[in-house]
Short mmCIF file of N, CA and C in Angstrom, two decimals:
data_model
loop_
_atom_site.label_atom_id
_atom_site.label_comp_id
_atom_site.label_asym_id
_atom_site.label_seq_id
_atom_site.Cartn_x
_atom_site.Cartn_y
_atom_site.Cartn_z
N UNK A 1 98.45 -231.51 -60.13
CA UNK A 1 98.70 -231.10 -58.77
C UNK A 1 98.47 -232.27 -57.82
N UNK A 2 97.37 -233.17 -58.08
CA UNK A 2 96.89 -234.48 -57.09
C UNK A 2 97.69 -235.30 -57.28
N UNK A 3 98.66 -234.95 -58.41
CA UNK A 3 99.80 -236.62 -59.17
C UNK A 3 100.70 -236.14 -57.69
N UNK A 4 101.04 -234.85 -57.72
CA UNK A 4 102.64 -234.60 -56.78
C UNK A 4 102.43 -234.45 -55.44
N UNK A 5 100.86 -234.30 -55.46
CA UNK A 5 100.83 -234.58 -53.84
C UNK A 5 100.87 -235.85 -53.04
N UNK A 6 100.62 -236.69 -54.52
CA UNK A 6 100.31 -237.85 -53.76
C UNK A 6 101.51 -238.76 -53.60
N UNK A 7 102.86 -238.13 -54.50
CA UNK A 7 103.83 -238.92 -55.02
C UNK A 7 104.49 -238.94 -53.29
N UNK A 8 105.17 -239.92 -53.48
CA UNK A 8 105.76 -240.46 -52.25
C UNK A 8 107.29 -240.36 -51.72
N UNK A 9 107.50 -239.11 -50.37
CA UNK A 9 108.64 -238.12 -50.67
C UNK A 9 109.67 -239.22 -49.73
N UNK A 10 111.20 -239.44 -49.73
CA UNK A 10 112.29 -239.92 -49.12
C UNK A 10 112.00 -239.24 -47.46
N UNK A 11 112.35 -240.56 -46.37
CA UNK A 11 112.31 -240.52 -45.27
C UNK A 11 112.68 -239.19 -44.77
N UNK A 12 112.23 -238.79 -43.92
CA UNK A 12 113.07 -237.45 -43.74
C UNK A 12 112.81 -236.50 -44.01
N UNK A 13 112.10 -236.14 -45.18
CA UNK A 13 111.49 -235.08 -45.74
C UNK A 13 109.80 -235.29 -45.51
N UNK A 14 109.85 -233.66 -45.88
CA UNK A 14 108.16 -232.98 -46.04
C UNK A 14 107.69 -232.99 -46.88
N UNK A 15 106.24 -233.34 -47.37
CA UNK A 15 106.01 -233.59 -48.48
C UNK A 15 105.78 -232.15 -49.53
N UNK A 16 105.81 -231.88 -50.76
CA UNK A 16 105.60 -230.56 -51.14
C UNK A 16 104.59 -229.97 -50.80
N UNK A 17 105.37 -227.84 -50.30
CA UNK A 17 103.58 -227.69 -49.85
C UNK A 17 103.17 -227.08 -50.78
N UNK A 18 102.22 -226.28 -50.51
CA UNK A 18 100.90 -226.06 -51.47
C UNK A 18 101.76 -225.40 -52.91
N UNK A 19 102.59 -224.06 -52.04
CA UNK A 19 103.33 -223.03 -52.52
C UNK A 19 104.42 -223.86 -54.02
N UNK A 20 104.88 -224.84 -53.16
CA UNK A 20 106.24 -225.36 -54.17
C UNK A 20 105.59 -226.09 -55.06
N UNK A 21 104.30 -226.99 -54.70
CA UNK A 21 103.73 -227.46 -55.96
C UNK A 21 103.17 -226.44 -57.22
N UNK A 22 102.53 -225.60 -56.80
CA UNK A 22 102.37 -224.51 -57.68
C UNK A 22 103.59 -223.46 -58.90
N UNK A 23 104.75 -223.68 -57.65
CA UNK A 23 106.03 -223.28 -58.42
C UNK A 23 106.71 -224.05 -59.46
N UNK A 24 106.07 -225.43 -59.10
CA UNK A 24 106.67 -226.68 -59.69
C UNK A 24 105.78 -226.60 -61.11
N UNK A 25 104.79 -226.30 -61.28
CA UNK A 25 103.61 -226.68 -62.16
C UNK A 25 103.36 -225.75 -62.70
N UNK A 26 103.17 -224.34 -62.70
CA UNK A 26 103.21 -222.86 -63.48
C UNK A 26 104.69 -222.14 -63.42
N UNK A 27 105.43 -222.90 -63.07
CA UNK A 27 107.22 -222.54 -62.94
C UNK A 27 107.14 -221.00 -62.78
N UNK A 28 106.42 -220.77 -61.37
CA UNK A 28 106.24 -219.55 -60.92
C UNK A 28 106.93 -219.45 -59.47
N UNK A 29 107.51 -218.37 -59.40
CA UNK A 29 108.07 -218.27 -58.01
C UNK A 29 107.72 -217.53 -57.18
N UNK A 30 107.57 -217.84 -56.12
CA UNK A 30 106.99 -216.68 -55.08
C UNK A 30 107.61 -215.28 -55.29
N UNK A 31 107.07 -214.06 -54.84
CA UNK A 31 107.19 -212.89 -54.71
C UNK A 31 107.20 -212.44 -56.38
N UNK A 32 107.17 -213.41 -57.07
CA UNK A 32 107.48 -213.13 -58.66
C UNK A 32 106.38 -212.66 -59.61
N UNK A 33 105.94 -211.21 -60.45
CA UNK A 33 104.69 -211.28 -60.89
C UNK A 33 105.02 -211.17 -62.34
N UNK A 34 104.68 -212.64 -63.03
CA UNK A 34 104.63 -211.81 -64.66
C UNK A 34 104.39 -210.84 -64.88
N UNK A 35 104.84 -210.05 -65.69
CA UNK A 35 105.09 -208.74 -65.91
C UNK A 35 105.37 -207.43 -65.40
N UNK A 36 105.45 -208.05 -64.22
CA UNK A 36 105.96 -206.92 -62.88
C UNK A 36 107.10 -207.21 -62.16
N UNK A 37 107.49 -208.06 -62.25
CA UNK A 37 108.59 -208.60 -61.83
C UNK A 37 108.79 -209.00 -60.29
N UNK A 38 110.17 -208.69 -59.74
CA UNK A 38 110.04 -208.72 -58.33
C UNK A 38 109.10 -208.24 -57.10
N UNK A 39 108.88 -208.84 -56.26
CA UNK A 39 108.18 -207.49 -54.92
C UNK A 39 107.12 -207.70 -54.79
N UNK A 40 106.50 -206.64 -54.41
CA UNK A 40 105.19 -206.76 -53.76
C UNK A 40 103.89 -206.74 -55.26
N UNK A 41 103.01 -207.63 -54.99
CA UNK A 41 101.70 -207.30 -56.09
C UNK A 41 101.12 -206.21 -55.84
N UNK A 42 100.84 -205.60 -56.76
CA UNK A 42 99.69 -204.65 -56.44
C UNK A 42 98.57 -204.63 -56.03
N UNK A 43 98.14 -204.00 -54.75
CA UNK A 43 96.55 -204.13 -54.38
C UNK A 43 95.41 -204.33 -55.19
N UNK A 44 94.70 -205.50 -54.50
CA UNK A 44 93.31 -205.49 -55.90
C UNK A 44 92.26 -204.55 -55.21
N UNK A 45 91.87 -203.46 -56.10
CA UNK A 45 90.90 -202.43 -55.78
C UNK A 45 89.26 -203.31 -55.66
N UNK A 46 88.69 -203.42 -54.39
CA UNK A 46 87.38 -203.83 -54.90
C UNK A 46 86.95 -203.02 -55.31
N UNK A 47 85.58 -203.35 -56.10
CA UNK A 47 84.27 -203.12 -56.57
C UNK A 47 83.91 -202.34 -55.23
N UNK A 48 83.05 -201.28 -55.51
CA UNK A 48 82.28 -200.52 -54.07
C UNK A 48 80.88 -201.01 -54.14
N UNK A 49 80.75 -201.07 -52.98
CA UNK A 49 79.59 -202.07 -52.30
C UNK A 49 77.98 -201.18 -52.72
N UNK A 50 77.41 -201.82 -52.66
CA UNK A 50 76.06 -200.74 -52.65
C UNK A 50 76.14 -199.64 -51.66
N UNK A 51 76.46 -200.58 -50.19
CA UNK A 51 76.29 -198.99 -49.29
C UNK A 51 77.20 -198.31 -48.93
N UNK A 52 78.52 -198.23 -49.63
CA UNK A 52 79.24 -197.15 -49.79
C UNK A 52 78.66 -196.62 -50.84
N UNK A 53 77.77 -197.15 -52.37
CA UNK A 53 77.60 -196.33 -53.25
C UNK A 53 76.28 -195.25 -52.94
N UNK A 54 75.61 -196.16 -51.99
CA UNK A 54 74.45 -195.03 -51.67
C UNK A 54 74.93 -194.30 -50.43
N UNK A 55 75.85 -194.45 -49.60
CA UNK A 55 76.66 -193.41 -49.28
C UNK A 55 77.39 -192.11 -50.33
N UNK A 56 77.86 -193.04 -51.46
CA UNK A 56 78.43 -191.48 -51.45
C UNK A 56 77.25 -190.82 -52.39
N UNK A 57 76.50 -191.33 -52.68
CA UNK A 57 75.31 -190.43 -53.52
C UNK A 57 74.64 -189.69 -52.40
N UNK A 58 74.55 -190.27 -50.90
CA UNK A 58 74.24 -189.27 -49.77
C UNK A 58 74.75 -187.77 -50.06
N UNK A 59 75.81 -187.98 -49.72
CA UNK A 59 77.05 -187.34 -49.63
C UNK A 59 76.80 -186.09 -50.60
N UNK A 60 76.85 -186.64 -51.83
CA UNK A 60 76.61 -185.81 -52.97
C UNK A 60 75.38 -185.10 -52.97
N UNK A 61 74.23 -185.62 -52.46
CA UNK A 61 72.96 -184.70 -52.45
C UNK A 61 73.20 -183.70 -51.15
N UNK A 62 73.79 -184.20 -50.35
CA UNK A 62 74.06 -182.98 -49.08
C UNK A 62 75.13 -182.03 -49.49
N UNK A 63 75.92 -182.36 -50.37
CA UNK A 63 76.87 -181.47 -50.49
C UNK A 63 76.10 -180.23 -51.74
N UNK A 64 75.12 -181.08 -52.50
CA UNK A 64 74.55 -180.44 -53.66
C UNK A 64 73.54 -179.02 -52.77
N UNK A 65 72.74 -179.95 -51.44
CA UNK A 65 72.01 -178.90 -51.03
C UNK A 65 72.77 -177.77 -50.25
N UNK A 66 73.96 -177.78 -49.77
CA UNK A 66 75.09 -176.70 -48.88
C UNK A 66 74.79 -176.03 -50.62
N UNK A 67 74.91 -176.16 -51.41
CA UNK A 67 75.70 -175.44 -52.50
C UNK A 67 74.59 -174.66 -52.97
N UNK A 68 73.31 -175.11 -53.00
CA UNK A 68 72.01 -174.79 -53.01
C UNK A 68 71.42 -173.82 -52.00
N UNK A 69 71.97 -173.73 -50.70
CA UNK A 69 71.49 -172.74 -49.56
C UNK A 69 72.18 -171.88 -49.68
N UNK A 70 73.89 -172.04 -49.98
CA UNK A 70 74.79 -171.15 -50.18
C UNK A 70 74.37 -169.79 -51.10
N UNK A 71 74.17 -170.24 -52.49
CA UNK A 71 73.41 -169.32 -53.64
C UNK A 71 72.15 -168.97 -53.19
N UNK A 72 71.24 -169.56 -52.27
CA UNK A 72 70.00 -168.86 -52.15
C UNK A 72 70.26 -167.31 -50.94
N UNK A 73 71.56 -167.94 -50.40
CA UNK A 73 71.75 -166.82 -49.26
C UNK A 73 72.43 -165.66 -49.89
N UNK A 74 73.18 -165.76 -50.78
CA UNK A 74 73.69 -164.90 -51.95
C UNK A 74 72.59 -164.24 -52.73
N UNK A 75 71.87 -164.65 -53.13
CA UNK A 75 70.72 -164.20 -53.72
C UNK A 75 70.25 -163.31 -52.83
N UNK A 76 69.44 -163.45 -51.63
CA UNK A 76 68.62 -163.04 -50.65
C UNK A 76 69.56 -161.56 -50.30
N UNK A 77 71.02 -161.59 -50.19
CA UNK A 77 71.72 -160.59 -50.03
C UNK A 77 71.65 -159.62 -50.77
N UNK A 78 71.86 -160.20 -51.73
CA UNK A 78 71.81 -159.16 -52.99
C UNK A 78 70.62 -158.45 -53.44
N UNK A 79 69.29 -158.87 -52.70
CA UNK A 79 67.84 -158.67 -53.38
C UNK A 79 67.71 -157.63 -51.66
N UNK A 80 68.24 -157.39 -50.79
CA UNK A 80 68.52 -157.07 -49.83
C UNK A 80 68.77 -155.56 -50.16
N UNK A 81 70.22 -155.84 -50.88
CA UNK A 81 70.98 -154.44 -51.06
C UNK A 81 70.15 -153.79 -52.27
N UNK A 82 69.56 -154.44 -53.13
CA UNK A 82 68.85 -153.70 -54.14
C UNK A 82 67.63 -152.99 -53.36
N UNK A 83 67.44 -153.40 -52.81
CA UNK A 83 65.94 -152.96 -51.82
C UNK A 83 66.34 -151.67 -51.49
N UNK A 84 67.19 -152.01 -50.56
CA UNK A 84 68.75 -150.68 -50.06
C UNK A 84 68.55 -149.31 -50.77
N UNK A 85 69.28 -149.86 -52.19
CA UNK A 85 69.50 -148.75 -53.03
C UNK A 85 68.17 -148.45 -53.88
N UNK A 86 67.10 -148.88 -54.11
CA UNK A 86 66.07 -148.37 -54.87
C UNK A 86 65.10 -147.19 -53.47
N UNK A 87 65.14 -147.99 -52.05
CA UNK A 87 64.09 -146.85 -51.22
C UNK A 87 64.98 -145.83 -51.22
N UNK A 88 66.83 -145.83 -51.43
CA UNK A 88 67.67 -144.80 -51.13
C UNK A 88 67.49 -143.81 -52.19
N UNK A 89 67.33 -144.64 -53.88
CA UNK A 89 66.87 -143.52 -54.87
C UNK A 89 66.09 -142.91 -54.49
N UNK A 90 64.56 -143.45 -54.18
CA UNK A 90 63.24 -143.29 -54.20
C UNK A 90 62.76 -142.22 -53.02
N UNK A 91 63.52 -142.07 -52.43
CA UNK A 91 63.61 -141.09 -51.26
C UNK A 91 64.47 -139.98 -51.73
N UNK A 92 65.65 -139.56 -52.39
CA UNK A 92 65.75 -138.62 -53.21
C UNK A 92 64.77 -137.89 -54.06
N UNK A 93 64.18 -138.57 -54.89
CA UNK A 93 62.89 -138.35 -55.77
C UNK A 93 62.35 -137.53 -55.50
N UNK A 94 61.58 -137.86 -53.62
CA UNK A 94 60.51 -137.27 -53.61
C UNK A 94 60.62 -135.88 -52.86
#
């Protein structure tokens, strides 16, 4: 790459830029992806950062405790209506 930058281009001209030396030397062409061919590359997905990861483990313990109050309020209902129906027996009885 330092041989063709340094080589010495006819009056008039620009010397190669970064892009064409690279095309010149991995006989790669812009927009061109081995094995994908034409167009656009595909996005590189980062790695998630710590504090998105302890975000979403936030996330997940708040969503765990909604799910946790939810069933305790279900419960409480239901221990409610049993109450209901056992003083409703228990008052027949007597």
């Amino acid at each position: 790459m330092l041989e063709l930058q340094s080589r010495l281009t006819p009056k008039g001209t620009k010397p190669l830029s970064r892009d064409e030396i690279y095309e010149t030397v991995l006989d790669r062409r812009l927009g061109y992806s081995k094995g994908l061919g034409w167009g656009l590359k595909p996005k590189v997905h980062k790695k998630a950062s710590a504090s998105s990861s302890s975000t979403s483990c936030s996330l997940l313990a708040v969503h765990g405790k909604l799910q946790l109050r939810d069933a305790l309020d279900q419960t409480l209902q239901w221990i409610e209506e049993q109450t209901r129906e056992h003083d409703a027996l228990a008052s027949e009885v007597e």
